[in-house]
């Protein structure tokens, strides 16, 4: 059974209530229940934190034993060299995910410090971006 960890960064605990015109009306917990049902043969772990160090620690904790990491680092995507280094420090492949199409948004969202450390990037498909990342990690793409 493949083990994949979904890691969400700052402000993503507010999904469903935060800027619903950009991020939708659904909570992540609600979406995750459905995602887990779609992949009964995959162990989908979930971790969210608003703190950069906690995200780094989680990457260290799962990155040596899990088969993959799906990382939506939120705004730390655009600021964090430390997250880049954490992804590179562990053998598990990471997929960078964004709900919104960051390239259609403000200029400061166009640069990612973590893309170069990741296996690939999926953005702009709403919450379905996470499912597409699962597909990429289980090799059915
Ligand atoms: C986001 C895009 C980021 O620019 C933003 O800071 C977020 C969410 C997304 O999923 O679209 O918090 O990562």
mmCIF file of N, CA, C and O in Angstrom, residues 44-135:
data_model
loop_
_atom_site.group_PDB
_atom_site.id
_atom_site.type_symbol
_atom_site.label_atom_id
_atom_site.label_comp_id
_atom_site.label_asym_id
_atom_site.label_seq_id
_atom_site.Cartn_x
_atom_site.Cartn_y
_atom_site.Cartn_z
ATOM 1 N N UNK A 44 -3.571 7.919 2.545
ATOM 2 C CA UNK A 44 -3.412 9.364 2.349
ATOM 3 C C UNK A 44 -3.372 10.060 3.710
ATOM 4 O O UNK A 44 -4.405 10.238 4.366
ATOM 5 N N UNK A 45 -2.175 10.446 4.140
ATOM 6 C CA UNK A 45 -2.031 11.195 5.382
ATOM 7 C C UNK A 45 -2.249 12.678 5.132
ATOM 8 O O UNK A 45 -2.197 13.139 3.983
ATOM 9 N N UNK A 46 -2.506 13.396 6.198
ATOM 10 C CA UNK A 46 -2.766 14.835 6.038
ATOM 11 C C UNK A 46 -2.197 15.614 7.209
ATOM 12 O O UNK A 46 -2.362 15.243 8.371
ATOM 13 N N UNK A 47 -1.526 16.707 6.869
ATOM 14 C CA UNK A 47 -0.955 17.591 7.887
ATOM 15 C C UNK A 47 -1.114 19.024 7.412
ATOM 16 O O UNK A 47 -0.869 19.315 6.243
ATOM 17 N N UNK A 48 -1.547 19.893 8.313
ATOM 18 C CA UNK A 48 -1.630 21.331 7.974
ATOM 19 C C UNK A 48 -1.000 22.129 9.097
ATOM 20 O O UNK A 48 -1.178 21.826 10.280
ATOM 21 N N UNK A 49 -0.250 23.151 8.707
ATOM 22 C CA UNK A 49 0.273 24.079 9.714
ATOM 23 C C UNK A 49 0.418 25.470 9.117
ATOM 24 O O UNK A 49 0.670 25.624 7.920
ATOM 25 N N UNK A 50 0.289 26.450 9.993
ATOM 26 C CA UNK A 50 0.522 27.834 9.587
ATOM 27 C C UNK A 50 1.962 28.256 9.856
ATOM 28 O O UNK A 50 2.312 29.414 9.648
ATOM 29 N N UNK A 51 2.802 27.302 10.316
ATOM 30 C CA UNK A 51 4.168 27.634 10.735
ATOM 31 C C UNK A 51 5.194 26.940 9.840
ATOM 32 O O UNK A 51 5.158 25.716 9.680
ATOM 33 N N UNK A 52 6.105 27.695 9.323
ATOM 34 C CA UNK A 52 7.093 27.178 8.372
ATOM 35 C C UNK A 52 7.903 26.015 8.959
ATOM 36 O O UNK A 52 8.114 24.995 8.297
ATOM 37 N N UNK A 53 8.362 26.180 10.202
ATOM 38 C CA UNK A 53 9.183 25.137 10.824
ATOM 39 C C UNK A 53 8.432 23.826 10.977
ATOM 40 O O UNK A 53 9.022 22.741 10.835
ATOM 41 N N UNK A 54 7.138 23.908 11.269
ATOM 42 C CA UNK A 54 6.328 22.688 11.403
ATOM 43 C C UNK A 54 6.211 21.955 10.059
ATOM 44 O O UNK A 54 6.199 20.720 10.004
ATOM 45 N N UNK A 55 6.116 22.729 8.986
ATOM 46 C CA UNK A 55 6.029 22.118 7.642
ATOM 47 C C UNK A 55 7.340 21.414 7.315
ATOM 48 O O UNK A 55 7.354 20.289 6.786
ATOM 49 N N UNK A 56 8.444 22.074 7.643
ATOM 50 C CA UNK A 56 9.771 21.473 7.406
ATOM 51 C C UNK A 56 9.909 20.188 8.218
ATOM 52 O O UNK A 56 10.344 19.146 7.701
ATOM 53 N N UNK A 57 9.496 20.246 9.493
ATOM 54 C CA UNK A 57 9.599 19.067 10.357
ATOM 55 C C UNK A 57 8.781 17.905 9.809
ATOM 56 O O UNK A 57 9.211 16.758 9.820
ATOM 57 N N UNK A 58 7.574 18.222 9.282
ATOM 58 C CA UNK A 58 6.715 17.153 8.741
ATOM 59 C C UNK A 58 7.360 16.506 7.514
ATOM 60 O O UNK A 58 7.282 15.284 7.325
ATOM 61 N N UNK A 59 7.995 17.325 6.679
ATOM 62 C CA UNK A 59 8.704 16.777 5.511
ATOM 63 C C UNK A 59 9.810 15.836 5.984
ATOM 64 O O UNK A 59 9.983 14.729 5.447
ATOM 65 N N UNK A 60 10.540 16.234 7.032
ATOM 66 C CA UNK A 60 11.587 15.352 7.574
ATOM 67 C C UNK A 60 10.974 14.057 8.116
ATOM 68 O O UNK A 60 11.533 12.973 7.937
ATOM 69 N N UNK A 61 9.823 14.182 8.788
ATOM 70 C CA UNK A 61 9.239 13.030 9.473
ATOM 71 C C UNK A 61 8.697 11.973 8.500
ATOM 72 O O UNK A 61 8.731 10.785 8.794
ATOM 73 N N UNK A 62 8.150 12.428 7.366
ATOM 74 C CA UNK A 62 7.563 11.452 6.430
ATOM 75 C C UNK A 62 8.467 11.167 5.227
ATOM 76 O O UNK A 62 8.306 10.149 4.557
ATOM 77 N N UNK A 63 9.405 12.061 4.971
ATOM 78 C CA UNK A 63 10.148 12.033 3.707
ATOM 79 C C UNK A 63 11.103 10.872 3.523
ATOM 80 O O UNK A 63 11.566 10.626 2.407
ATOM 81 N N UNK A 64 11.408 10.133 4.627
ATOM 82 C CA UNK A 64 12.302 8.982 4.495
ATOM 83 C C UNK A 64 11.540 7.662 4.418
ATOM 84 O O UNK A 64 12.131 6.623 4.138
ATOM 85 N N UNK A 65 10.230 7.705 4.683
ATOM 86 C CA UNK A 65 9.486 6.442 4.698
ATOM 87 C C UNK A 65 8.264 6.435 3.771
ATOM 88 O O UNK A 65 7.820 5.363 3.359
ATOM 89 N N UNK A 66 7.729 7.594 3.438
ATOM 90 C CA UNK A 66 6.546 7.637 2.583
ATOM 91 C C UNK A 66 6.938 7.553 1.108
ATOM 92 O O UNK A 66 8.090 7.818 0.731
ATOM 93 N N UNK A 67 5.944 7.241 0.272
ATOM 94 C CA UNK A 67 6.211 7.112 -1.170
ATOM 95 C C UNK A 67 6.104 8.436 -1.910
ATOM 96 O O UNK A 67 6.507 8.529 -3.064
ATOM 97 N N UNK A 68 5.534 9.437 -1.267
ATOM 98 C CA UNK A 68 5.430 10.732 -1.927
ATOM 99 C C UNK A 68 4.818 11.772 -1.015
ATOM 100 O O UNK A 68 4.181 11.448 -0.008
ATOM 101 N N UNK A 69 5.049 13.023 -1.385
ATOM 102 C CA UNK A 69 4.518 14.158 -0.631
ATOM 103 C C UNK A 69 3.800 15.074 -1.614
ATOM 104 O O UNK A 69 4.328 15.368 -2.699
ATOM 105 N N UNK A 70 2.592 15.490 -1.240
ATOM 106 C CA UNK A 70 1.858 16.502 -2.016
ATOM 107 C C UNK A 70 1.880 17.762 -1.176
ATOM 108 O O UNK A 70 1.343 17.784 -0.064
ATOM 109 N N UNK A 71 2.537 18.793 -1.667
ATOM 110 C CA UNK A 71 2.782 19.984 -0.851
ATOM 111 C C UNK A 71 2.137 21.218 -1.456
ATOM 112 O O UNK A 71 2.489 21.649 -2.558
ATOM 113 N N UNK A 72 1.165 21.770 -0.718
ATOM 114 C CA UNK A 72 0.686 23.111 -1.024
ATOM 115 C C UNK A 72 1.238 24.004 0.078
ATOM 116 O O UNK A 72 0.687 24.043 1.191
ATOM 117 N N UNK A 73 2.312 24.676 -0.211
ATOM 118 C CA UNK A 73 3.006 25.470 0.814
ATOM 119 C C UNK A 73 2.377 26.847 0.999
ATOM 120 O O UNK A 73 2.908 27.660 1.767
ATOM 121 N N UNK A 74 1.249 27.108 0.314
ATOM 122 C CA UNK A 74 0.613 28.417 0.447
ATOM 123 C C UNK A 74 1.615 29.516 0.096
ATOM 124 O O UNK A 74 2.445 29.368 -0.810
ATOM 125 N N UNK A 75 1.569 30.597 0.840
ATOM 126 C CA UNK A 75 2.438 31.741 0.526
ATOM 127 C C UNK A 75 3.922 31.446 0.758
ATOM 128 O O UNK A 75 4.783 32.136 0.189
ATOM 129 N N UNK A 76 4.236 30.404 1.568
ATOM 130 C CA UNK A 76 5.659 30.055 1.732
ATOM 131 C C UNK A 76 6.278 29.581 0.421
ATOM 132 O O UNK A 76 7.502 29.575 0.267
ATOM 133 N N UNK A 77 5.423 29.176 -0.521
ATOM 134 C CA UNK A 77 5.906 28.824 -1.863
ATOM 135 C C UNK A 77 6.786 29.944 -2.427
ATOM 136 O O UNK A 77 7.815 29.689 -3.061
ATOM 137 N N UNK A 78 6.349 31.159 -2.163
ATOM 138 C CA UNK A 78 6.965 32.320 -2.810
ATOM 139 C C UNK A 78 8.070 32.956 -1.973
ATOM 140 O O UNK A 78 8.618 33.986 -2.354
ATOM 141 N N UNK A 79 8.362 32.341 -0.811
ATOM 142 C CA UNK A 79 9.357 32.964 0.092
ATOM 143 C C UNK A 79 10.403 32.006 0.636
ATOM 144 O O UNK A 79 11.447 32.459 1.099
ATOM 145 N N UNK A 80 10.134 30.694 0.618
ATOM 146 C CA UNK A 80 10.906 29.813 1.506
ATOM 147 C C UNK A 80 11.990 28.962 0.835
ATOM 148 O O UNK A 80 11.708 27.921 0.223
ATOM 149 N N UNK A 81 13.211 29.378 1.013
ATOM 150 C CA UNK A 81 14.352 28.547 0.597
ATOM 151 C C UNK A 81 14.480 27.355 1.549
ATOM 152 O O UNK A 81 14.909 26.268 1.147
ATOM 153 N N UNK A 82 14.071 27.543 2.799
ATOM 154 C CA UNK A 82 14.153 26.452 3.775
ATOM 155 C C UNK A 82 13.252 25.276 3.370
ATOM 156 O O UNK A 82 13.633 24.111 3.542
ATOM 157 N N UNK A 83 12.092 25.557 2.807
ATOM 158 C CA UNK A 83 11.228 24.463 2.330
ATOM 159 C C UNK A 83 11.850 23.786 1.112
ATOM 160 O O UNK A 83 11.783 22.566 0.974
ATOM 161 N N UNK A 84 12.443 24.554 0.227
ATOM 162 C CA UNK A 84 13.178 23.988 -0.919
ATOM 163 C C UNK A 84 14.215 22.992 -0.408
ATOM 164 O O UNK A 84 14.305 21.858 -0.892
ATOM 165 N N UNK A 85 14.990 23.425 0.580
ATOM 166 C CA UNK A 85 16.055 22.565 1.108
ATOM 167 C C UNK A 85 15.486 21.314 1.771
ATOM 168 O O UNK A 85 16.062 20.228 1.652
ATOM 169 N N UNK A 86 14.362 21.457 2.472
ATOM 170 C CA UNK A 86 13.752 20.304 3.155
ATOM 171 C C UNK A 86 13.305 19.260 2.140
ATOM 172 O O UNK A 86 13.509 18.054 2.333
ATOM 173 N N UNK A 87 12.700 19.717 1.045
ATOM 174 C CA UNK A 87 12.235 18.775 0.010
ATOM 175 C C UNK A 87 13.446 18.029 -0.582
ATOM 176 O O UNK A 87 13.401 16.811 -0.810
ATOM 177 N N UNK A 88 14.525 18.778 -0.805
ATOM 178 C CA UNK A 88 15.716 18.141 -1.379
ATOM 179 C C UNK A 88 16.411 17.204 -0.410
ATOM 180 O O UNK A 88 17.146 16.301 -0.813
ATOM 181 N N UNK A 89 16.157 17.419 0.879
ATOM 182 C CA UNK A 89 16.862 16.637 1.906
ATOM 183 C C UNK A 89 16.304 15.223 2.062
ATOM 184 O O UNK A 89 16.944 14.377 2.687
ATOM 185 N N UNK A 90 15.104 14.969 1.535
ATOM 186 C CA UNK A 90 14.474 13.658 1.741
ATOM 187 C C UNK A 90 14.289 12.944 0.393
ATOM 188 O O UNK A 90 14.161 13.598 -0.648
ATOM 189 N N UNK A 91 14.271 11.601 0.417
ATOM 190 C CA UNK A 91 14.151 10.873 -0.857
ATOM 191 C C UNK A 91 12.740 10.846 -1.461
ATOM 192 O O UNK A 91 12.599 10.636 -2.666
ATOM 193 N N UNK A 92 11.698 11.036 -0.671
ATOM 194 C CA UNK A 92 10.330 10.955 -1.227
ATOM 195 C C UNK A 92 10.113 12.060 -2.257
ATOM 196 O O UNK A 92 10.451 13.221 -2.005
ATOM 197 N N UNK A 93 9.548 11.716 -3.417
ATOM 198 C CA UNK A 93 9.261 12.750 -4.416
ATOM 199 C C UNK A 93 8.119 13.649 -3.933
ATOM 200 O O UNK A 93 7.155 13.175 -3.342
ATOM 201 N N UNK A 94 8.267 14.943 -4.203
ATOM 202 C CA UNK A 94 7.220 15.898 -3.803
ATOM 203 C C UNK A 94 6.595 16.507 -5.051
ATOM 204 O O UNK A 94 7.271 16.776 -6.043
ATOM 205 N N UNK A 95 5.281 16.681 -4.980
ATOM 206 C CA UNK A 95 4.559 17.394 -6.037
ATOM 207 C C UNK A 95 4.092 18.719 -5.437
ATOM 208 O O UNK A 95 3.422 18.730 -4.392
ATOM 209 N N UNK A 96 4.430 19.809 -6.076
ATOM 210 C CA UNK A 96 3.948 21.130 -5.652
ATOM 211 C C UNK A 96 2.538 21.333 -6.204
ATOM 212 O O UNK A 96 2.312 21.132 -7.404
ATOM 213 N N UNK A 97 1.632 21.711 -5.332
ATOM 214 C CA UNK A 97 0.235 21.868 -5.738
ATOM 215 C C UNK A 97 -0.285 23.248 -5.348
ATOM 216 O O UNK A 97 0.051 23.774 -4.291
ATOM 217 N N UNK A 98 -1.105 23.821 -6.233
ATOM 218 C CA UNK A 98 -1.853 25.036 -5.899
ATOM 219 C C UNK A 98 -3.278 24.886 -6.398
ATOM 220 O O UNK A 98 -3.509 24.368 -7.503
ATOM 221 N N UNK A 99 -4.192 25.382 -5.597
ATOM 222 C CA UNK A 99 -5.606 25.338 -5.962
ATOM 223 C C UNK A 99 -5.881 26.326 -7.095
ATOM 224 O O UNK A 99 -6.548 26.009 -8.078
ATOM 225 N N UNK A 100 -5.375 27.526 -6.928
ATOM 226 C CA UNK A 100 -5.571 28.574 -7.936
ATOM 227 C C UNK A 100 -4.459 28.510 -8.982
ATOM 228 O O UNK A 100 -3.402 27.910 -8.735
ATOM 229 N N UNK A 101 -4.710 29.137 -10.126
ATOM 230 C CA UNK A 101 -3.650 29.272 -11.130
ATOM 231 C C UNK A 101 -2.822 30.499 -10.752
ATOM 232 O O UNK A 101 -3.196 31.631 -11.057
ATOM 233 N N UNK A 102 -1.725 30.247 -10.069
ATOM 234 C CA UNK A 102 -0.924 31.360 -9.528
ATOM 235 C C UNK A 102 -0.400 32.277 -10.637
ATOM 236 O O UNK A 102 -0.134 33.454 -10.390
ATOM 237 N N UNK A 103 -0.312 31.763 -11.854
ATOM 238 C CA UNK A 103 0.230 32.572 -12.961
ATOM 239 C C UNK A 103 -0.783 33.566 -13.516
ATOM 240 O O UNK A 103 -0.415 34.478 -14.253
ATOM 241 N N UNK A 104 -2.046 33.383 -13.133
ATOM 242 C CA UNK A 104 -3.073 34.359 -13.525
ATOM 243 C C UNK A 104 -3.244 35.432 -12.460
ATOM 244 O O UNK A 104 -4.091 36.306 -12.599
ATOM 245 N N UNK A 105 -2.456 35.335 -11.391
ATOM 246 C CA UNK A 105 -2.663 36.217 -10.245
ATOM 247 C C UNK A 105 -1.508 37.220 -10.111
ATOM 248 O O UNK A 105 -0.815 37.492 -11.072
ATOM 249 N N UNK A 106 -1.353 37.795 -8.926
ATOM 250 C CA UNK A 106 -0.355 38.859 -8.735
ATOM 251 C C UNK A 106 1.051 38.375 -9.100
ATOM 252 O O UNK A 106 1.367 37.189 -8.933
ATOM 253 N N UNK A 107 1.886 39.315 -9.523
ATOM 254 C CA UNK A 107 3.257 38.979 -9.932
ATOM 255 C C UNK A 107 4.017 38.220 -8.842
ATOM 256 O O UNK A 107 4.809 37.324 -9.143
ATOM 257 N N UNK A 108 3.779 38.599 -7.574
ATOM 258 C CA UNK A 108 4.569 37.964 -6.507
ATOM 259 C C UNK A 108 4.250 36.484 -6.350
ATOM 260 O O UNK A 108 4.997 35.757 -5.682
ATOM 261 N N UNK A 109 3.164 36.034 -6.982
ATOM 262 C CA UNK A 109 2.855 34.588 -6.925
ATOM 263 C C UNK A 109 3.459 33.818 -8.108
ATOM 264 O O UNK A 109 3.305 32.603 -8.202
ATOM 265 N N UNK A 110 4.125 34.524 -9.004
ATOM 266 C CA UNK A 110 4.634 33.849 -10.204
ATOM 267 C C UNK A 110 5.928 33.088 -9.953
ATOM 268 O O UNK A 110 6.294 32.216 -10.727
ATOM 269 N N UNK A 111 6.626 33.466 -8.876
ATOM 270 C CA UNK A 111 7.871 32.761 -8.592
ATOM 271 C C UNK A 111 7.689 31.792 -7.431
ATOM 272 O O UNK A 111 7.130 32.142 -6.398
ATOM 273 N N UNK A 112 8.174 30.568 -7.631
ATOM 274 C CA UNK A 112 8.147 29.572 -6.566
ATOM 275 C C UNK A 112 9.571 29.189 -6.205
ATOM 276 O O UNK A 112 10.370 28.861 -7.084
ATOM 277 N N UNK A 113 9.863 29.206 -4.884
ATOM 278 C CA UNK A 113 11.170 28.734 -4.427
ATOM 279 C C UNK A 113 11.218 27.218 -4.317
ATOM 280 O O UNK A 113 12.293 26.657 -4.147
ATOM 281 N N UNK A 114 10.047 26.572 -4.413
ATOM 282 C CA UNK A 114 10.078 25.121 -4.189
ATOM 283 C C UNK A 114 9.978 24.283 -5.471
ATOM 284 O O UNK A 114 10.320 23.115 -5.462
ATOM 285 N N UNK A 115 9.543 24.909 -6.580
ATOM 286 C CA UNK A 115 9.337 24.128 -7.816
ATOM 287 C C UNK A 115 10.568 23.323 -8.217
ATOM 288 O O UNK A 115 10.452 22.162 -8.622
ATOM 289 N N UNK A 116 11.729 23.953 -8.127
ATOM 290 C CA UNK A 116 12.952 23.297 -8.604
ATOM 291 C C UNK A 116 13.314 22.067 -7.778
ATOM 292 O O UNK A 116 14.062 21.199 -8.243
ATOM 293 N N UNK A 117 12.779 21.987 -6.560
ATOM 294 C CA UNK A 117 13.071 20.831 -5.711
ATOM 295 C C UNK A 117 12.023 19.726 -5.880
ATOM 296 O O UNK A 117 12.201 18.626 -5.360
ATOM 297 N N UNK A 118 10.949 20.042 -6.584
ATOM 298 C CA UNK A 118 9.827 19.100 -6.696
ATOM 299 C C UNK A 118 9.888 18.288 -7.986
ATOM 300 O O UNK A 118 10.484 18.702 -8.976
ATOM 301 N N UNK A 119 9.213 17.155 -7.974
ATOM 302 C CA UNK A 119 9.109 16.304 -9.161
ATOM 303 C C UNK A 119 8.296 17.008 -10.246
ATOM 304 O O UNK A 119 8.587 16.905 -11.431
ATOM 305 N N UNK A 120 7.257 17.733 -9.834
ATOM 306 C CA UNK A 120 6.426 18.455 -10.787
ATOM 307 C C UNK A 120 5.519 19.432 -10.071
ATOM 308 O O UNK A 120 5.489 19.466 -8.833
ATOM 309 N N UNK A 121 4.795 20.196 -10.861
ATOM 310 C CA UNK A 121 3.922 21.245 -10.317
ATOM 311 C C UNK A 121 2.536 21.106 -10.946
ATOM 312 O O UNK A 121 2.411 20.949 -12.164
ATOM 313 N N UNK A 122 1.495 21.174 -10.105
ATOM 314 C CA UNK A 122 0.111 21.147 -10.601
ATOM 315 C C UNK A 122 -0.604 22.347 -9.995
ATOM 316 O O UNK A 122 -0.615 22.503 -8.765
ATOM 317 N N UNK A 123 -1.158 23.205 -10.823
ATOM 318 C CA UNK A 123 -1.851 24.363 -10.267
ATOM 319 C C UNK A 123 -3.032 24.758 -11.134
ATOM 320 O O UNK A 123 -3.032 24.535 -12.346
ATOM 321 N N UNK A 124 -4.045 25.313 -10.475
ATOM 322 C CA UNK A 124 -5.141 25.927 -11.207
ATOM 323 C C UNK A 124 -6.361 25.062 -11.420
ATOM 324 O O UNK A 124 -7.309 25.485 -12.076
ATOM 325 N N UNK A 125 -6.387 23.873 -10.852
ATOM 326 C CA UNK A 125 -7.523 22.974 -11.068
ATOM 327 C C UNK A 125 -8.435 22.884 -9.844
ATOM 328 O O UNK A 125 -9.163 21.905 -9.685
ATOM 329 N N UNK A 126 -8.370 23.898 -8.998
ATOM 330 C CA UNK A 126 -9.164 23.849 -7.775
ATOM 331 C C UNK A 126 -8.670 22.713 -6.887
ATOM 332 O O UNK A 126 -7.512 22.273 -6.987
ATOM 333 N N UNK A 127 -9.562 22.163 -6.075
ATOM 334 C CA UNK A 127 -9.157 21.068 -5.191
ATOM 335 C C UNK A 127 -8.761 19.828 -5.982
ATOM 336 O O UNK A 127 -8.008 18.977 -5.488
ATOM 337 N N UNK A 128 -9.223 19.730 -7.211
ATOM 338 C CA UNK A 128 -8.856 18.582 -8.050
ATOM 339 C C UNK A 128 -7.345 18.533 -8.312
ATOM 340 O O UNK A 128 -6.816 17.480 -8.685
ATOM 341 N N UNK A 129 -6.643 19.645 -8.075
ATOM 342 C CA UNK A 129 -5.172 19.633 -8.196
ATOM 343 C C UNK A 129 -4.558 18.544 -7.312
ATOM 344 O O UNK A 129 -3.560 17.916 -7.682
ATOM 345 N N UNK A 130 -5.160 18.316 -6.126
ATOM 346 C CA UNK A 130 -4.616 17.291 -5.212
ATOM 347 C C UNK A 130 -4.803 15.888 -5.796
ATOM 348 O O UNK A 130 -3.917 15.039 -5.697
ATOM 349 N N UNK A 131 -5.974 15.642 -6.390
ATOM 350 C CA UNK A 131 -6.216 14.315 -6.990
ATOM 351 C C UNK A 131 -5.245 14.064 -8.142
ATOM 352 O O UNK A 131 -4.702 12.961 -8.296
ATOM 353 N N UNK A 132 -5.016 15.115 -8.939
ATOM 354 C CA UNK A 132 -4.077 14.961 -10.053
ATOM 355 C C UNK A 132 -2.673 14.646 -9.536
ATOM 356 O O UNK A 132 -1.926 13.879 -10.155
ATOM 357 N N UNK A 133 -2.338 15.205 -8.396
ATOM 358 C CA UNK A 133 -1.022 14.915 -7.800
ATOM 359 C C UNK A 133 -0.961 13.468 -7.307
ATOM 360 O O UNK A 133 0.078 12.804 -7.449
ATOM 361 N N UNK A 134 -2.060 12.978 -6.746
ATOM 362 C CA UNK A 134 -2.100 11.558 -6.343
ATOM 363 C C UNK A 134 -1.878 10.691 -7.576
ATOM 364 O O UNK A 134 -1.062 9.751 -7.569
ATOM 365 N N UNK A 135 -2.573 11.015 -8.646
ATOM 366 C CA UNK A 135 -2.410 10.248 -9.899
ATOM 367 C C UNK A 135 -0.948 10.240 -10.335
ATOM 368 O O UNK A 135 -0.406 9.203 -10.744
#
